[in-house]
Amino acid sequence: MSKLFSASEGLGPDVPVNRWLQLVAGVACMVAASNIQYSWTLFVPAIQETHQWSRAAIQTAFTIFVLMQTWSTPLIGHFIDQRGPRTVVSIGGILIAIAWLVNSQTGSLAGFYVGGAIGGVGVACVYSSCINNALKWFPDKRGLAVGLTAGGYGAGTILTIMPIAAMIENSGYQSAFFVFALIQGAAIFGLSWFLKAPKGEVGYSTTVAQSRRDYTLVEALKTPVFWVMLAMFTATVTGGLMAVAQLGPMAKDLGVADHVIFWGMAALPLALMLDRLMNGLSRPLFGFISDKIGREPTMFIAFSLEATGIFALAHLGHNPYMFVLLSGVVFIAWGEVYSLFSATAADVFGTKHIAKIYGVLYTAKGFAALLVPIGNLLMESTGTWNTVFYSMSFLDACAAVCAILVLRPLIRRHHANNEAIRAEPPAARVVPAQ
């Protein structure tokens, strides 16, 4: 495994790169980028109170953000392959700062939509680069490494929830957008200069089956494995993404938002802090588990847990204590999708073109984002969140079953075909459509 510490491009053959430093730098960049998504729910009530816009209209900005983040990822993956993580992440930091500066100055919905679009591209630059770097540097600990990296994005706001909430309360949401735009933009830009991509092959895992062939994007799109993963990713990411955007409104509608429970803290901010912690913890936890027992069994466990938590939230969410507890269950079972699907994609398709391949797979988050405003409209038309909760739970349950009954056999067949081709003499090799 000495190749795991191989030299990086531009450093010369005798200068090693510590891969753990790369991991730390990537996690730190993700932490700095996380506010733009995970703190949004704190701003929605203040924006609505100030401008009297409908909640659905405001949440369209969140949908635009997610769409731009996810659907720009394949193109950004191309630039990562060409220019490396340092350049792309530094550009992402600048765009993230610009996005919140726009939000701090605008007084129109169109302005927030522009801010969401710019921020989406900025986060895509940071997220794609750091995930891609972790996948390449840690083939032997791929689930754990990408889980820690994605966990930085999922739990990064745990230390900023209270300061942002306090600034919104005391100085207005505009000041909070402005101050944190400068902080997070500068942090990402500075950290980006530590990032480097590995040079050449870095080895394979001895415990998880991994492809010895590097698929191109076109080749990956021709496999049934890719499309099954895309459908499962969309189904599982929908529930958690809706909770990220709607947790504040949900708590208010259920009547638990301001209920004081522990240490003088109300249910909503306590739930937000716990959720960020669980969201971040789940990614390395389930990633580590998947390195040991396999990706598909881990998916089944996590997706089943999420389905159960969401279903229970529909029945017990009116209790402030259960609201906090169950929202934590939902997030610890949801956050792992970003470590499991990225690690599985690299296992199945190789890492040479993984930035582009996972970039297309990651568009599942964009499809799921389209359902966020629909959830709002469904709740407003029925007067209850239960219909939304039941739908989300059903999608997770379907994905859990598919992980074992559909995805696992497909991946085994995929690897078997690749090994059969490798065993043939080079002149006789014909690569079939899988």
PDB file of C-alpha atoms in Angstrom, residues 164-332:
ATOM      1  CA  ILE A 164     -26.592  32.472  12.872  1.00  0.00           C
ATOM      2  CA  ALA A 165     -29.925  32.174  14.678  1.00  0.00           C
ATOM      3  CA  ALA A 166     -28.832  34.813  17.213  1.00  0.00           C
ATOM      4  CA  MET A 167     -27.652  37.193  14.488  1.00  0.00           C
ATOM      5  CA  ILE A 168     -30.918  36.787  12.581  1.00  0.00           C
ATOM      6  CA  GLU A 169     -32.836  37.534  15.779  1.00  0.00           C
ATOM      7  CA  ASN A 170     -30.716  40.532  16.840  1.00  0.00           C
ATOM      8  CA  SER A 171     -29.476  42.072  13.591  1.00  0.00           C
ATOM      9  CA  GLY A 172     -31.732  40.679  10.885  1.00  0.00           C
ATOM     10  CA  TYR A 173     -31.224  37.985   8.295  1.00  0.00           C
ATOM     11  CA  GLN A 174     -29.411  40.416   5.978  1.00  0.00           C
ATOM     12  CA  SER A 175     -26.540  40.866   8.439  1.00  0.00           C
ATOM     13  CA  ALA A 176     -26.252  37.129   8.991  1.00  0.00           C
ATOM     14  CA  PHE A 177     -25.993  36.506   5.248  1.00  0.00           C
ATOM     15  CA  PHE A 178     -23.343  39.230   4.854  1.00  0.00           C
ATOM     16  CA  VAL A 179     -21.055  38.269   7.749  1.00  0.00           C
ATOM     17  CA  PHE A 180     -21.060  34.550   7.081  1.00  0.00           C
ATOM     18  CA  ALA A 181     -20.574  35.099   3.349  1.00  0.00           C
ATOM     19  CA  LEU A 182     -17.180  36.602   4.091  1.00  0.00           C
ATOM     20  CA  ILE A 183     -16.226  34.019   6.732  1.00  0.00           C
ATOM     21  CA  GLN A 184     -17.027  30.899   4.752  1.00  0.00           C
ATOM     22  CA  GLY A 185     -15.795  32.236   1.415  1.00  0.00           C
ATOM     23  CA  ALA A 186     -12.382  33.163   2.847  1.00  0.00           C
ATOM     24  CA  ALA A 187     -12.075  29.832   4.675  1.00  0.00           C
ATOM     25  CA  ILE A 188     -12.744  27.741   1.559  1.00  0.00           C
ATOM     26  CA  PHE A 189     -10.433  29.801  -0.623  1.00  0.00           C
ATOM     27  CA  GLY A 190      -7.564  29.463   1.859  1.00  0.00           C
ATOM     28  CA  LEU A 191      -8.036  25.742   2.457  1.00  0.00           C
ATOM     29  CA  SER A 192      -8.234  24.946  -1.248  1.00  0.00           C
ATOM     30  CA  TRP A 193      -4.490  25.461  -1.658  1.00  0.00           C
ATOM     31  CA  PHE A 194      -3.743  22.348   0.403  1.00  0.00           C
ATOM     32  CA  LEU A 195      -5.615  20.037  -1.995  1.00  0.00           C
ATOM     33  CA  LYS A 196      -3.794  17.836  -4.511  1.00  0.00           C
ATOM     34  CA  ALA A 197      -4.903  14.842  -6.552  1.00  0.00           C
ATOM     35  CA  PRO A 198      -2.984  11.548  -6.427  1.00  0.00           C
ATOM     36  CA  LYS A 199      -0.902  10.634  -9.428  1.00  0.00           C
ATOM     37  CA  GLY A 200      -1.568   7.301 -11.059  1.00  0.00           C
ATOM     38  CA  GLU A 201      -2.913   4.073  -9.574  1.00  0.00           C
ATOM     39  CA  VAL A 202      -3.169   3.835  -5.775  1.00  0.00           C
ATOM     40  CA  GLY A 203      -4.319   0.246  -5.278  1.00  0.00           C
ATOM     41  CA  TYR A 204      -7.548  -1.586  -4.419  1.00  0.00           C
ATOM     42  CA  SER A 205      -9.460  -2.779  -1.374  1.00  0.00           C
ATOM     43  CA  THR A 206      -8.966  -6.356  -0.192  1.00  0.00           C
ATOM     44  CA  THR A 207     -12.387  -6.550   1.512  1.00  0.00           C
ATOM     45  CA  VAL A 208     -14.797  -4.864  -0.937  1.00  0.00           C
ATOM     46  CA  ALA A 209     -15.090  -5.920  -4.582  1.00  0.00           C
ATOM     47  CA  GLN A 210     -13.773  -3.118  -6.810  1.00  0.00           C
ATOM     48  CA  SER A 211     -13.552  -2.875 -10.574  1.00  0.00           C
ATOM     49  CA  ARG A 212     -10.067  -3.113 -12.113  1.00  0.00           C
ATOM     50  CA  ARG A 213     -11.466  -1.373 -15.157  1.00  0.00           C
ATOM     51  CA  ASP A 214     -11.992   2.398 -15.337  1.00  0.00           C
ATOM     52  CA  TYR A 215     -15.295   3.052 -17.082  1.00  0.00           C
ATOM     53  CA  THR A 216     -15.889   6.207 -19.083  1.00  0.00           C
ATOM     54  CA  LEU A 217     -19.097   8.124 -18.432  1.00  0.00           C
ATOM     55  CA  VAL A 218     -20.660   6.801 -21.652  1.00  0.00           C
ATOM     56  CA  GLU A 219     -19.782   3.223 -20.710  1.00  0.00           C
ATOM     57  CA  ALA A 220     -21.213   3.655 -17.197  1.00  0.00           C
ATOM     58  CA  LEU A 221     -24.468   5.028 -18.606  1.00  0.00           C
ATOM     59  CA  LYS A 222     -24.889   1.835 -20.627  1.00  0.00           C
ATOM     60  CA  THR A 223     -24.975  -0.390 -17.519  1.00  0.00           C
ATOM     61  CA  PRO A 224     -28.197  -1.245 -15.634  1.00  0.00           C
ATOM     62  CA  VAL A 225     -26.288  -0.841 -12.355  1.00  0.00           C
ATOM     63  CA  PHE A 226     -26.008   2.897 -12.940  1.00  0.00           C
ATOM     64  CA  TRP A 227     -29.726   3.423 -13.506  1.00  0.00           C
ATOM     65  CA  VAL A 228     -30.770   1.316 -10.541  1.00  0.00           C
ATOM     66  CA  MET A 229     -28.413   3.349  -8.344  1.00  0.00           C
ATOM     67  CA  LEU A 230     -29.830   6.595  -9.749  1.00  0.00           C
ATOM     68  CA  ALA A 231     -33.402   5.519  -8.947  1.00  0.00           C
ATOM     69  CA  MET A 232     -32.468   4.395  -5.428  1.00  0.00           C
ATOM     70  CA  PHE A 233     -30.467   7.575  -4.794  1.00  0.00           C
ATOM     71  CA  THR A 234     -33.456   9.707  -5.818  1.00  0.00           C
ATOM     72  CA  ALA A 235     -35.861   7.742  -3.630  1.00  0.00           C
ATOM     73  CA  THR A 236     -33.703   7.909  -0.500  1.00  0.00           C
ATOM     74  CA  VAL A 237     -32.462  11.472  -0.799  1.00  0.00           C
ATOM     75  CA  THR A 238     -35.987  12.908  -1.144  1.00  0.00           C
ATOM     76  CA  GLY A 239     -37.077  12.451   2.471  1.00  0.00           C
ATOM     77  CA  GLY A 240     -33.960  13.872   4.064  1.00  0.00           C
ATOM     78  CA  LEU A 241     -33.730  16.769   1.635  1.00  0.00           C
ATOM     79  CA  MET A 242     -37.310  17.719   2.399  1.00  0.00           C
ATOM     80  CA  ALA A 243     -36.534  17.595   6.116  1.00  0.00           C
ATOM     81  CA  VAL A 244     -33.470  19.804   5.624  1.00  0.00           C
ATOM     82  CA  ALA A 245     -35.529  22.498   3.908  1.00  0.00           C
ATOM     83  CA  GLN A 246     -38.747  22.110   5.896  1.00  0.00           C
ATOM     84  CA  LEU A 247     -37.740  21.175   9.444  1.00  0.00           C
ATOM     85  CA  GLY A 248     -38.358  24.695  10.736  1.00  0.00           C
ATOM     86  CA  PRO A 249     -41.807  25.018   9.119  1.00  0.00           C
ATOM     87  CA  MET A 250     -42.649  21.437  10.179  1.00  0.00           C
ATOM     88  CA  ALA A 251     -41.851  22.194  13.804  1.00  0.00           C
ATOM     89  CA  LYS A 252     -43.993  25.331  13.743  1.00  0.00           C
ATOM     90  CA  ASP A 253     -46.943  23.578  12.093  1.00  0.00           C
ATOM     91  CA  LEU A 254     -46.726  20.687  14.565  1.00  0.00           C
ATOM     92  CA  GLY A 255     -46.704  23.162  17.455  1.00  0.00           C
ATOM     93  CA  VAL A 256     -43.366  22.095  18.960  1.00  0.00           C
ATOM     94  CA  ALA A 257     -40.915  24.707  17.636  1.00  0.00           C
ATOM     95  CA  ASP A 258     -40.834  26.914  20.752  1.00  0.00           C
ATOM     96  CA  HIS A 259     -41.416  24.236  23.372  1.00  0.00           C
ATOM     97  CA  VAL A 260     -38.512  24.359  25.855  1.00  0.00           C
ATOM     98  CA  ILE A 261     -37.095  20.932  26.655  1.00  0.00           C
ATOM     99  CA  PHE A 262     -33.490  20.771  27.874  1.00  0.00           C
ATOM    100  CA  TRP A 263     -31.193  23.424  29.319  1.00  0.00           C
ATOM    101  CA  GLY A 264     -33.525  26.214  28.313  1.00  0.00           C
ATOM    102  CA  MET A 265     -33.354  25.236  24.630  1.00  0.00           C
ATOM    103  CA  ALA A 266     -36.479  25.077  22.480  1.00  0.00           C
ATOM    104  CA  ALA A 267     -37.287  21.983  20.443  1.00  0.00           C
ATOM    105  CA  LEU A 268     -36.453  23.444  17.030  1.00  0.00           C
ATOM    106  CA  PRO A 269     -32.876  24.682  17.651  1.00  0.00           C
ATOM    107  CA  LEU A 270     -32.131  21.549  19.690  1.00  0.00           C
ATOM    108  CA  ALA A 271     -33.459  19.374  16.870  1.00  0.00           C
ATOM    109  CA  LEU A 272     -31.378  21.299  14.347  1.00  0.00           C
ATOM    110  CA  MET A 273     -28.200  20.803  16.379  1.00  0.00           C
ATOM    111  CA  LEU A 274     -28.911  17.099  16.931  1.00  0.00           C
ATOM    112  CA  ASP A 275     -29.811  16.619  13.287  1.00  0.00           C
ATOM    113  CA  ARG A 276     -26.581  18.194  12.077  1.00  0.00           C
ATOM    114  CA  LEU A 277     -24.627  15.981  14.465  1.00  0.00           C
ATOM    115  CA  MET A 278     -26.465  12.847  13.339  1.00  0.00           C
ATOM    116  CA  ASN A 279     -26.254  13.851   9.677  1.00  0.00           C
ATOM    117  CA  GLY A 280     -22.496  14.221   9.964  1.00  0.00           C
ATOM    118  CA  LEU A 281     -21.966  11.134  12.117  1.00  0.00           C
ATOM    119  CA  SER A 282     -23.972   8.859   9.837  1.00  0.00           C
ATOM    120  CA  ARG A 283     -21.703   9.350   6.827  1.00  0.00           C
ATOM    121  CA  PRO A 284     -18.422   8.051   8.266  1.00  0.00           C
ATOM    122  CA  LEU A 285     -20.274   5.551  10.490  1.00  0.00           C
ATOM    123  CA  PHE A 286     -22.164   3.829   7.691  1.00  0.00           C
ATOM    124  CA  GLY A 287     -19.221   4.308   5.346  1.00  0.00           C
ATOM    125  CA  PHE A 288     -16.996   2.438   7.827  1.00  0.00           C
ATOM    126  CA  ILE A 289     -19.623  -0.286   8.232  1.00  0.00           C
ATOM    127  CA  SER A 290     -19.891  -0.653   4.451  1.00  0.00           C
ATOM    128  CA  ASP A 291     -16.109  -1.174   4.239  1.00  0.00           C
ATOM    129  CA  LYS A 292     -16.586  -4.150   6.559  1.00  0.00           C
ATOM    130  CA  ILE A 293     -19.878  -5.809   5.525  1.00  0.00           C
ATOM    131  CA  GLY A 294     -20.424  -4.445   2.010  1.00  0.00           C
ATOM    132  CA  ARG A 295     -22.312  -1.509   0.503  1.00  0.00           C
ATOM    133  CA  GLU A 296     -25.669  -3.155  -0.258  1.00  0.00           C
ATOM    134  CA  PRO A 297     -26.311  -4.710   3.200  1.00  0.00           C
ATOM    135  CA  THR A 298     -25.417  -1.358   4.756  1.00  0.00           C
ATOM    136  CA  MET A 299     -27.887   0.378   2.434  1.00  0.00           C
ATOM    137  CA  PHE A 300     -30.623  -2.024   3.520  1.00  0.00           C
ATOM    138  CA  ILE A 301     -30.007  -1.293   7.208  1.00  0.00           C
ATOM    139  CA  ALA A 302     -29.841   2.490   6.766  1.00  0.00           C
ATOM    140  CA  PHE A 303     -32.802   2.869   4.405  1.00  0.00           C
ATOM    141  CA  SER A 304     -35.004   0.662   6.598  1.00  0.00           C
ATOM    142  CA  LEU A 305     -34.103   2.772   9.635  1.00  0.00           C
ATOM    143  CA  GLU A 306     -34.947   5.972   7.792  1.00  0.00           C
ATOM    144  CA  ALA A 307     -38.307   4.604   6.629  1.00  0.00           C
ATOM    145  CA  THR A 308     -39.162   3.624  10.196  1.00  0.00           C
ATOM    146  CA  GLY A 309     -38.113   7.000  11.627  1.00  0.00           C
ATOM    147  CA  ILE A 310     -40.157   8.987   9.111  1.00  0.00           C
ATOM    148  CA  PHE A 311     -43.231   6.792   9.642  1.00  0.00           C
ATOM    149  CA  ALA A 312     -42.952   7.230  13.418  1.00  0.00           C
ATOM    150  CA  LEU A 313     -42.562  10.996  13.008  1.00  0.00           C
ATOM    151  CA  ALA A 314     -45.982  11.118  11.357  1.00  0.00           C
ATOM    152  CA  HIS A 315     -47.565   9.610  14.469  1.00  0.00           C
ATOM    153  CA  LEU A 316     -45.437  11.042  17.284  1.00  0.00           C
ATOM    154  CA  GLY A 317     -44.133  14.355  15.888  1.00  0.00           C
ATOM    155  CA  HIS A 318     -46.593  16.437  17.929  1.00  0.00           C
ATOM    156  CA  ASN A 319     -44.642  15.493  21.058  1.00  0.00           C
ATOM    157  CA  PRO A 320     -41.634  17.868  21.248  1.00  0.00           C
ATOM    158  CA  TYR A 321     -39.361  15.239  22.784  1.00  0.00           C
ATOM    159  CA  MET A 322     -40.234  12.660  20.137  1.00  0.00           C
ATOM    160  CA  PHE A 323     -39.899  15.303  17.424  1.00  0.00           C
ATOM    161  CA  VAL A 324     -36.294  15.943  18.459  1.00  0.00           C
ATOM    162  CA  LEU A 325     -35.491  12.240  18.869  1.00  0.00           C
ATOM    163  CA  LEU A 326     -37.110  11.043  15.648  1.00  0.00           C
ATOM    164  CA  SER A 327     -35.709  13.842  13.525  1.00  0.00           C
ATOM    165  CA  GLY A 328     -32.289  12.698  14.752  1.00  0.00           C
ATOM    166  CA  VAL A 329     -33.118   9.125  13.701  1.00  0.00           C
ATOM    167  CA  VAL A 330     -34.170  10.326  10.256  1.00  0.00           C
ATOM    168  CA  PHE A 331     -30.934  12.244   9.744  1.00  0.00           C
ATOM    169  CA  ILE A 332     -28.583   9.515  10.981  1.00  0.00           C
TER     170      ILE A 332
END
